[in-house]
């Protein structure tokens, strides 16, 4: 699992490299992840591990933007005396817009995403893979003060795919420095299906790079 995590981290770091258009940004973060898993037939367990993610926002014209994200998480657990690995990959591509909400210190953004979600479960008895395609809607509020050093944010969303539906949330804050904005946040993602359910909580630290 360590080799897979290192490879994913290096890949995401490459995705968060520099670009040249003002007003855009990329983010890169690492997270500690806990996943509460319901495998059906009364089998439930908690797995733990790490995650890595990269995302970027590119403005098209005015306040309209294109946003992309790639996130992978590697967790492991044990149930019924058997060890297992539960890995997830979630890729997003969205289109949205932003505007000030009531004051120049609060920025609201709304976007719609197309998503690809893959779940891999590996046990000694074999592997089980699930590929899902669907969509999501996201609403985010950021403190946007140019003079403020501490910039909290809240993001709420809902996703729907072939096998899973669920809510997601992200709560955190950025430190507003000149060339880089470190941040920390907590994230919740609920994948609720007819035969299985996965509720994922992640504590992440990372950096936003405006360009």
mmCIF file of C-alpha atoms in Angstrom:
data_model
loop_
_atom_site.group_PDB
_atom_site.id
_atom_site.type_symbol
_atom_site.label_atom_id
_atom_site.label_comp_id
_atom_site.label_asym_id
_atom_site.label_seq_id
_atom_site.Cartn_x
_atom_site.Cartn_y
_atom_site.Cartn_z
ATOM 1 C CA UNK A 1 0.000 0.000 0.000
ATOM 2 C CA UNK A 2 2.895 2.407 0.710
ATOM 3 C CA UNK A 3 4.210 2.123 -2.860
ATOM 4 C CA UNK A 4 0.780 2.912 -4.320
ATOM 5 C CA UNK A 5 0.411 5.913 -2.020
ATOM 6 C CA UNK A 6 3.831 7.300 -2.971
ATOM 7 C CA UNK A 7 3.116 6.895 -6.689
ATOM 8 C CA UNK A 8 -0.225 8.672 -6.343
ATOM 9 C CA UNK A 9 1.340 11.504 -4.346
ATOM 10 C CA UNK A 10 4.010 12.097 -6.987
ATOM 11 C CA UNK A 11 1.370 12.062 -9.725
ATOM 12 C CA UNK A 12 -0.833 14.585 -7.909
ATOM 13 C CA UNK A 13 2.150 16.825 -7.241
ATOM 14 C CA UNK A 14 2.775 16.941 -10.973
ATOM 15 C CA UNK A 15 -0.862 17.903 -11.575
ATOM 16 C CA UNK A 16 -0.537 20.848 -9.213
ATOM 17 C CA UNK A 17 2.360 22.484 -11.074
ATOM 18 C CA UNK A 18 2.621 26.060 -12.202
ATOM 19 C CA UNK A 19 0.565 27.790 -14.902
ATOM 20 C CA UNK A 20 0.332 31.302 -16.224
ATOM 21 C CA UNK A 21 -3.146 32.843 -16.056
ATOM 22 C CA UNK A 22 -4.048 35.331 -13.306
ATOM 23 C CA UNK A 23 -6.980 34.486 -11.001
ATOM 24 C CA UNK A 24 -6.731 30.718 -11.343
ATOM 25 C CA UNK A 25 -5.399 28.313 -8.723
ATOM 26 C CA UNK A 26 -4.289 24.746 -8.065
ATOM 27 C CA UNK A 27 -4.393 22.884 -4.760
ATOM 28 C CA UNK A 28 -2.518 19.855 -3.508
ATOM 29 C CA UNK A 29 -3.154 18.077 -0.195
ATOM 30 C CA UNK A 30 -2.518 14.972 1.888
ATOM 31 C CA UNK A 31 -5.061 13.509 4.288
ATOM 32 C CA UNK A 32 -5.557 10.977 7.059
ATOM 33 C CA UNK A 33 -8.714 9.022 6.216
ATOM 34 C CA UNK A 34 -11.158 6.858 8.152
ATOM 35 C CA UNK A 35 -13.832 4.894 6.316
ATOM 36 C CA UNK A 36 -16.901 3.290 7.919
ATOM 37 C CA UNK A 37 -17.853 0.432 5.597
ATOM 38 C CA UNK A 38 -21.087 -1.520 5.341
ATOM 39 C CA UNK A 39 -20.481 -4.448 2.981
ATOM 40 C CA UNK A 40 -24.023 -5.800 3.242
ATOM 41 C CA UNK A 41 -25.302 -9.026 4.852
ATOM 42 C CA UNK A 42 -24.531 -7.564 8.280
ATOM 43 C CA UNK A 43 -20.784 -7.175 7.615
ATOM 44 C CA UNK A 44 -19.518 -3.792 8.850
ATOM 45 C CA UNK A 45 -16.015 -2.536 9.588
ATOM 46 C CA UNK A 46 -13.829 0.563 9.820
ATOM 47 C CA UNK A 47 -10.715 0.980 7.677
ATOM 48 C CA UNK A 48 -8.017 3.631 7.991
ATOM 49 C CA UNK A 49 -5.316 5.015 5.751
ATOM 50 C CA UNK A 50 -4.129 7.991 3.721
ATOM 51 C CA UNK A 51 -5.294 10.073 0.805
ATOM 52 C CA UNK A 52 -3.901 12.528 -1.726
ATOM 53 C CA UNK A 53 -5.730 15.026 -3.921
ATOM 54 C CA UNK A 54 -5.116 17.738 -6.497
ATOM 55 C CA UNK A 55 -7.616 20.205 -7.910
ATOM 56 C CA UNK A 56 -7.549 23.279 -10.100
ATOM 57 C CA UNK A 57 -9.845 26.107 -11.143
ATOM 58 C CA UNK A 58 -9.461 27.914 -14.451
ATOM 59 C CA UNK A 59 -11.578 30.951 -15.290
ATOM 60 C CA UNK A 60 -13.089 30.997 -18.757
ATOM 61 C CA UNK A 61 -14.675 34.462 -18.955
ATOM 62 C CA UNK A 62 -15.764 36.815 -16.192
ATOM 63 C CA UNK A 63 -16.873 34.812 -13.166
ATOM 64 C CA UNK A 64 -17.380 31.505 -15.024
ATOM 65 C CA UNK A 65 -14.868 28.743 -14.400
ATOM 66 C CA UNK A 66 -13.894 25.176 -15.178
ATOM 67 C CA UNK A 67 -12.813 23.036 -12.226
ATOM 68 C CA UNK A 68 -11.145 19.635 -12.081
ATOM 69 C CA UNK A 69 -10.190 17.351 -9.213
ATOM 70 C CA UNK A 70 -8.515 13.982 -8.704
ATOM 71 C CA UNK A 71 -8.511 12.279 -5.296
ATOM 72 C CA UNK A 72 -7.355 8.813 -4.242
ATOM 73 C CA UNK A 73 -7.535 7.162 -0.819
ATOM 74 C CA UNK A 74 -5.875 3.967 0.381
ATOM 75 C CA UNK A 75 -7.279 2.328 3.527
ATOM 76 C CA UNK A 76 -7.038 -1.097 5.126
ATOM 77 C CA UNK A 77 -9.020 -2.958 7.735
ATOM 78 C CA UNK A 78 -9.880 -6.359 9.131
ATOM 79 C CA UNK A 79 -13.253 -8.063 9.510
ATOM 80 C CA UNK A 80 -14.034 -11.625 10.554
ATOM 81 C CA UNK A 81 -10.318 -12.302 10.975
ATOM 82 C CA UNK A 82 -9.608 -11.407 7.330
ATOM 83 C CA UNK A 83 -7.572 -8.391 6.255
ATOM 84 C CA UNK A 84 -8.618 -6.250 3.303
ATOM 85 C CA UNK A 85 -7.602 -3.123 1.389
ATOM 86 C CA UNK A 86 -10.253 -0.603 0.356
ATOM 87 C CA UNK A 87 -9.013 1.950 -2.178
ATOM 88 C CA UNK A 88 -11.049 4.676 -3.862
ATOM 89 C CA UNK A 89 -10.472 6.964 -6.838
ATOM 90 C CA UNK A 90 -12.716 9.948 -7.488
ATOM 91 C CA UNK A 91 -12.272 12.178 -10.546
ATOM 92 C CA UNK A 92 -14.349 15.309 -11.156
ATOM 93 C CA UNK A 93 -14.783 17.861 -13.926
ATOM 94 C CA UNK A 94 -17.140 20.760 -13.310
ATOM 95 C CA UNK A 95 -18.465 24.015 -14.737
ATOM 96 C CA UNK A 96 -19.659 26.843 -12.533
ATOM 97 C CA UNK A 97 -19.706 30.502 -11.556
ATOM 98 C CA UNK A 98 -18.905 32.633 -8.536
ATOM 99 C CA UNK A 99 -20.068 35.979 -7.165
ATOM 100 C CA UNK A 100 -20.007 37.976 -3.952
ATOM 101 C CA UNK A 101 -22.819 37.055 -1.547
ATOM 102 C CA UNK A 102 -24.137 40.159 0.177
ATOM 103 C CA UNK A 103 -20.726 41.742 0.790
ATOM 104 C CA UNK A 104 -17.273 41.917 -0.748
ATOM 105 C CA UNK A 105 -15.954 39.715 2.079
ATOM 106 C CA UNK A 106 -18.011 36.614 1.223
ATOM 107 C CA UNK A 107 -17.576 34.788 -2.070
ATOM 108 C CA UNK A 108 -20.102 32.172 -3.183
ATOM 109 C CA UNK A 109 -19.417 29.607 -5.905
ATOM 110 C CA UNK A 110 -21.754 27.037 -7.449
ATOM 111 C CA UNK A 111 -20.799 24.339 -9.938
ATOM 112 C CA UNK A 112 -22.048 21.129 -11.520
ATOM 113 C CA UNK A 113 -19.694 18.171 -11.977
ATOM 114 C CA UNK A 114 -19.363 15.021 -14.026
ATOM 115 C CA UNK A 115 -17.675 12.374 -11.860
ATOM 116 C CA UNK A 116 -16.031 8.973 -12.178
ATOM 117 C CA UNK A 117 -15.834 6.978 -8.932
ATOM 118 C CA UNK A 118 -13.943 3.674 -8.565
ATOM 119 C CA UNK A 119 -13.891 1.467 -5.466
ATOM 120 C CA UNK A 120 -11.380 -1.413 -5.195
ATOM 121 C CA UNK A 121 -11.662 -3.990 -2.396
ATOM 122 C CA UNK A 122 -8.833 -6.528 -2.189
ATOM 123 C CA UNK A 123 -8.925 -9.576 0.119
ATOM 124 C CA UNK A 124 -7.052 -12.862 0.306
ATOM 125 C CA UNK A 125 -10.068 -14.464 -1.358
ATOM 126 C CA UNK A 126 -10.080 -12.150 -4.364
ATOM 127 C CA UNK A 127 -10.776 -8.622 -5.540
ATOM 128 C CA UNK A 128 -14.005 -6.708 -6.020
ATOM 129 C CA UNK A 129 -14.027 -3.576 -8.192
ATOM 130 C CA UNK A 130 -16.865 -1.106 -8.707
ATOM 131 C CA UNK A 131 -16.848 1.601 -11.409
ATOM 132 C CA UNK A 132 -19.462 4.351 -11.203
ATOM 133 C CA UNK A 133 -20.233 7.339 -13.396
ATOM 134 C CA UNK A 134 -22.549 10.158 -12.367
ATOM 135 C CA UNK A 135 -22.759 13.786 -11.392
ATOM 136 C CA UNK A 136 -22.616 16.157 -8.455
ATOM 137 C CA UNK A 137 -23.583 19.685 -7.458
ATOM 138 C CA UNK A 138 -21.415 21.861 -5.197
ATOM 139 C CA UNK A 139 -21.973 25.096 -3.269
ATOM 140 C CA UNK A 140 -19.045 26.816 -1.571
ATOM 141 C CA UNK A 141 -18.617 29.938 0.557
ATOM 142 C CA UNK A 142 -15.202 31.569 1.118
ATOM 143 C CA UNK A 143 -14.164 34.566 3.121
ATOM 144 C CA UNK A 144 -12.657 36.746 0.415
ATOM 145 C CA UNK A 145 -11.083 39.638 2.321
ATOM 146 C CA UNK A 146 -7.859 40.817 0.648
ATOM 147 C CA UNK A 147 -6.556 42.071 4.001
ATOM 148 C CA UNK A 148 -7.548 39.028 6.076
ATOM 149 C CA UNK A 149 -4.923 36.421 6.928
ATOM 150 C CA UNK A 150 -7.396 33.768 8.096
ATOM 151 C CA UNK A 151 -9.890 32.737 5.409
ATOM 152 C CA UNK A 152 -12.461 30.104 6.486
ATOM 153 C CA UNK A 153 -14.572 28.237 3.936
ATOM 154 C CA UNK A 154 -17.506 25.837 3.788
ATOM 155 C CA UNK A 155 -18.416 23.565 0.879
ATOM 156 C CA UNK A 156 -21.567 21.439 0.611
ATOM 157 C CA UNK A 157 -22.392 18.971 -2.148
ATOM 158 C CA UNK A 158 -24.453 16.017 -3.271
ATOM 159 C CA UNK A 159 -23.354 13.265 -5.642
ATOM 160 C CA UNK A 160 -25.282 10.608 -7.523
ATOM 161 C CA UNK A 161 -23.710 7.710 -9.468
ATOM 162 C CA UNK A 162 -24.751 4.325 -10.843
ATOM 163 C CA UNK A 163 -24.531 2.567 -7.456
ATOM 164 C CA UNK A 164 -24.171 5.301 -4.833
ATOM 165 C CA UNK A 165 -25.838 8.553 -3.743
ATOM 166 C CA UNK A 166 -24.794 10.758 -0.876
ATOM 167 C CA UNK A 167 -23.934 14.090 0.657
ATOM 168 C CA UNK A 168 -20.486 15.582 1.088
ATOM 169 C CA UNK A 169 -19.054 18.509 3.025
ATOM 170 C CA UNK A 170 -15.749 20.297 3.486
ATOM 171 C CA UNK A 171 -14.973 22.755 6.314
ATOM 172 C CA UNK A 172 -11.634 24.487 6.783
ATOM 173 C CA UNK A 173 -9.541 27.613 6.521
ATOM 174 C CA UNK A 174 -6.708 29.036 4.422
ATOM 175 C CA UNK A 175 -3.807 31.207 5.553
ATOM 176 C CA UNK A 176 -3.566 34.134 3.133
ATOM 177 C CA UNK A 177 0.116 34.621 2.284
ATOM 178 C CA UNK A 178 1.674 36.339 -0.724
ATOM 179 C CA UNK A 179 2.498 33.443 -3.056
ATOM 180 C CA UNK A 180 0.997 30.390 -1.344
ATOM 181 C CA UNK A 181 -2.037 29.717 0.843
ATOM 182 C CA UNK A 182 -1.639 26.775 3.253
ATOM 183 C CA UNK A 183 -4.927 25.257 4.403
ATOM 184 C CA UNK A 184 -6.375 22.591 6.660
ATOM 185 C CA UNK A 185 -9.838 21.093 6.547
ATOM 186 C CA UNK A 186 -12.061 18.197 7.465
ATOM 187 C CA UNK A 187 -14.102 16.418 4.769
ATOM 188 C CA UNK A 188 -17.047 14.055 4.802
ATOM 189 C CA UNK A 189 -18.178 11.920 1.861
ATOM 190 C CA UNK A 190 -21.107 9.508 2.089
ATOM 191 C CA UNK A 191 -21.537 6.810 -0.565
ATOM 192 C CA UNK A 192 -24.886 5.159 0.150
ATOM 193 C CA UNK A 193 -26.013 2.277 -2.073
ATOM 194 C CA UNK A 194 -28.578 -0.533 -2.069
ATOM 195 C CA UNK A 195 -26.007 -3.253 -1.347
ATOM 196 C CA UNK A 196 -23.208 -1.352 0.393
ATOM 197 C CA UNK A 197 -22.350 1.977 2.007
ATOM 198 C CA UNK A 198 -19.057 3.805 2.599
ATOM 199 C CA UNK A 199 -18.826 6.894 4.835
ATOM 200 C CA UNK A 200 -15.423 8.565 4.576
ATOM 201 C CA UNK A 201 -13.968 11.223 6.895
ATOM 202 C CA UNK A 202 -10.641 12.867 6.035
ATOM 203 C CA UNK A 203 -8.444 15.405 7.822
ATOM 204 C CA UNK A 204 -6.343 17.189 5.212
ATOM 205 C CA UNK A 205 -3.491 19.693 5.028
ATOM 206 C CA UNK A 206 -2.350 21.261 1.796
ATOM 207 C CA UNK A 207 -1.549 24.399 -0.134
ATOM 208 C CA UNK A 208 -3.306 26.564 -2.726
ATOM 209 C CA UNK A 209 -1.091 28.053 -5.432
ATOM 210 C CA UNK A 210 -2.644 31.060 -7.194
ATOM 211 C CA UNK A 211 -1.458 31.675 -10.755
#
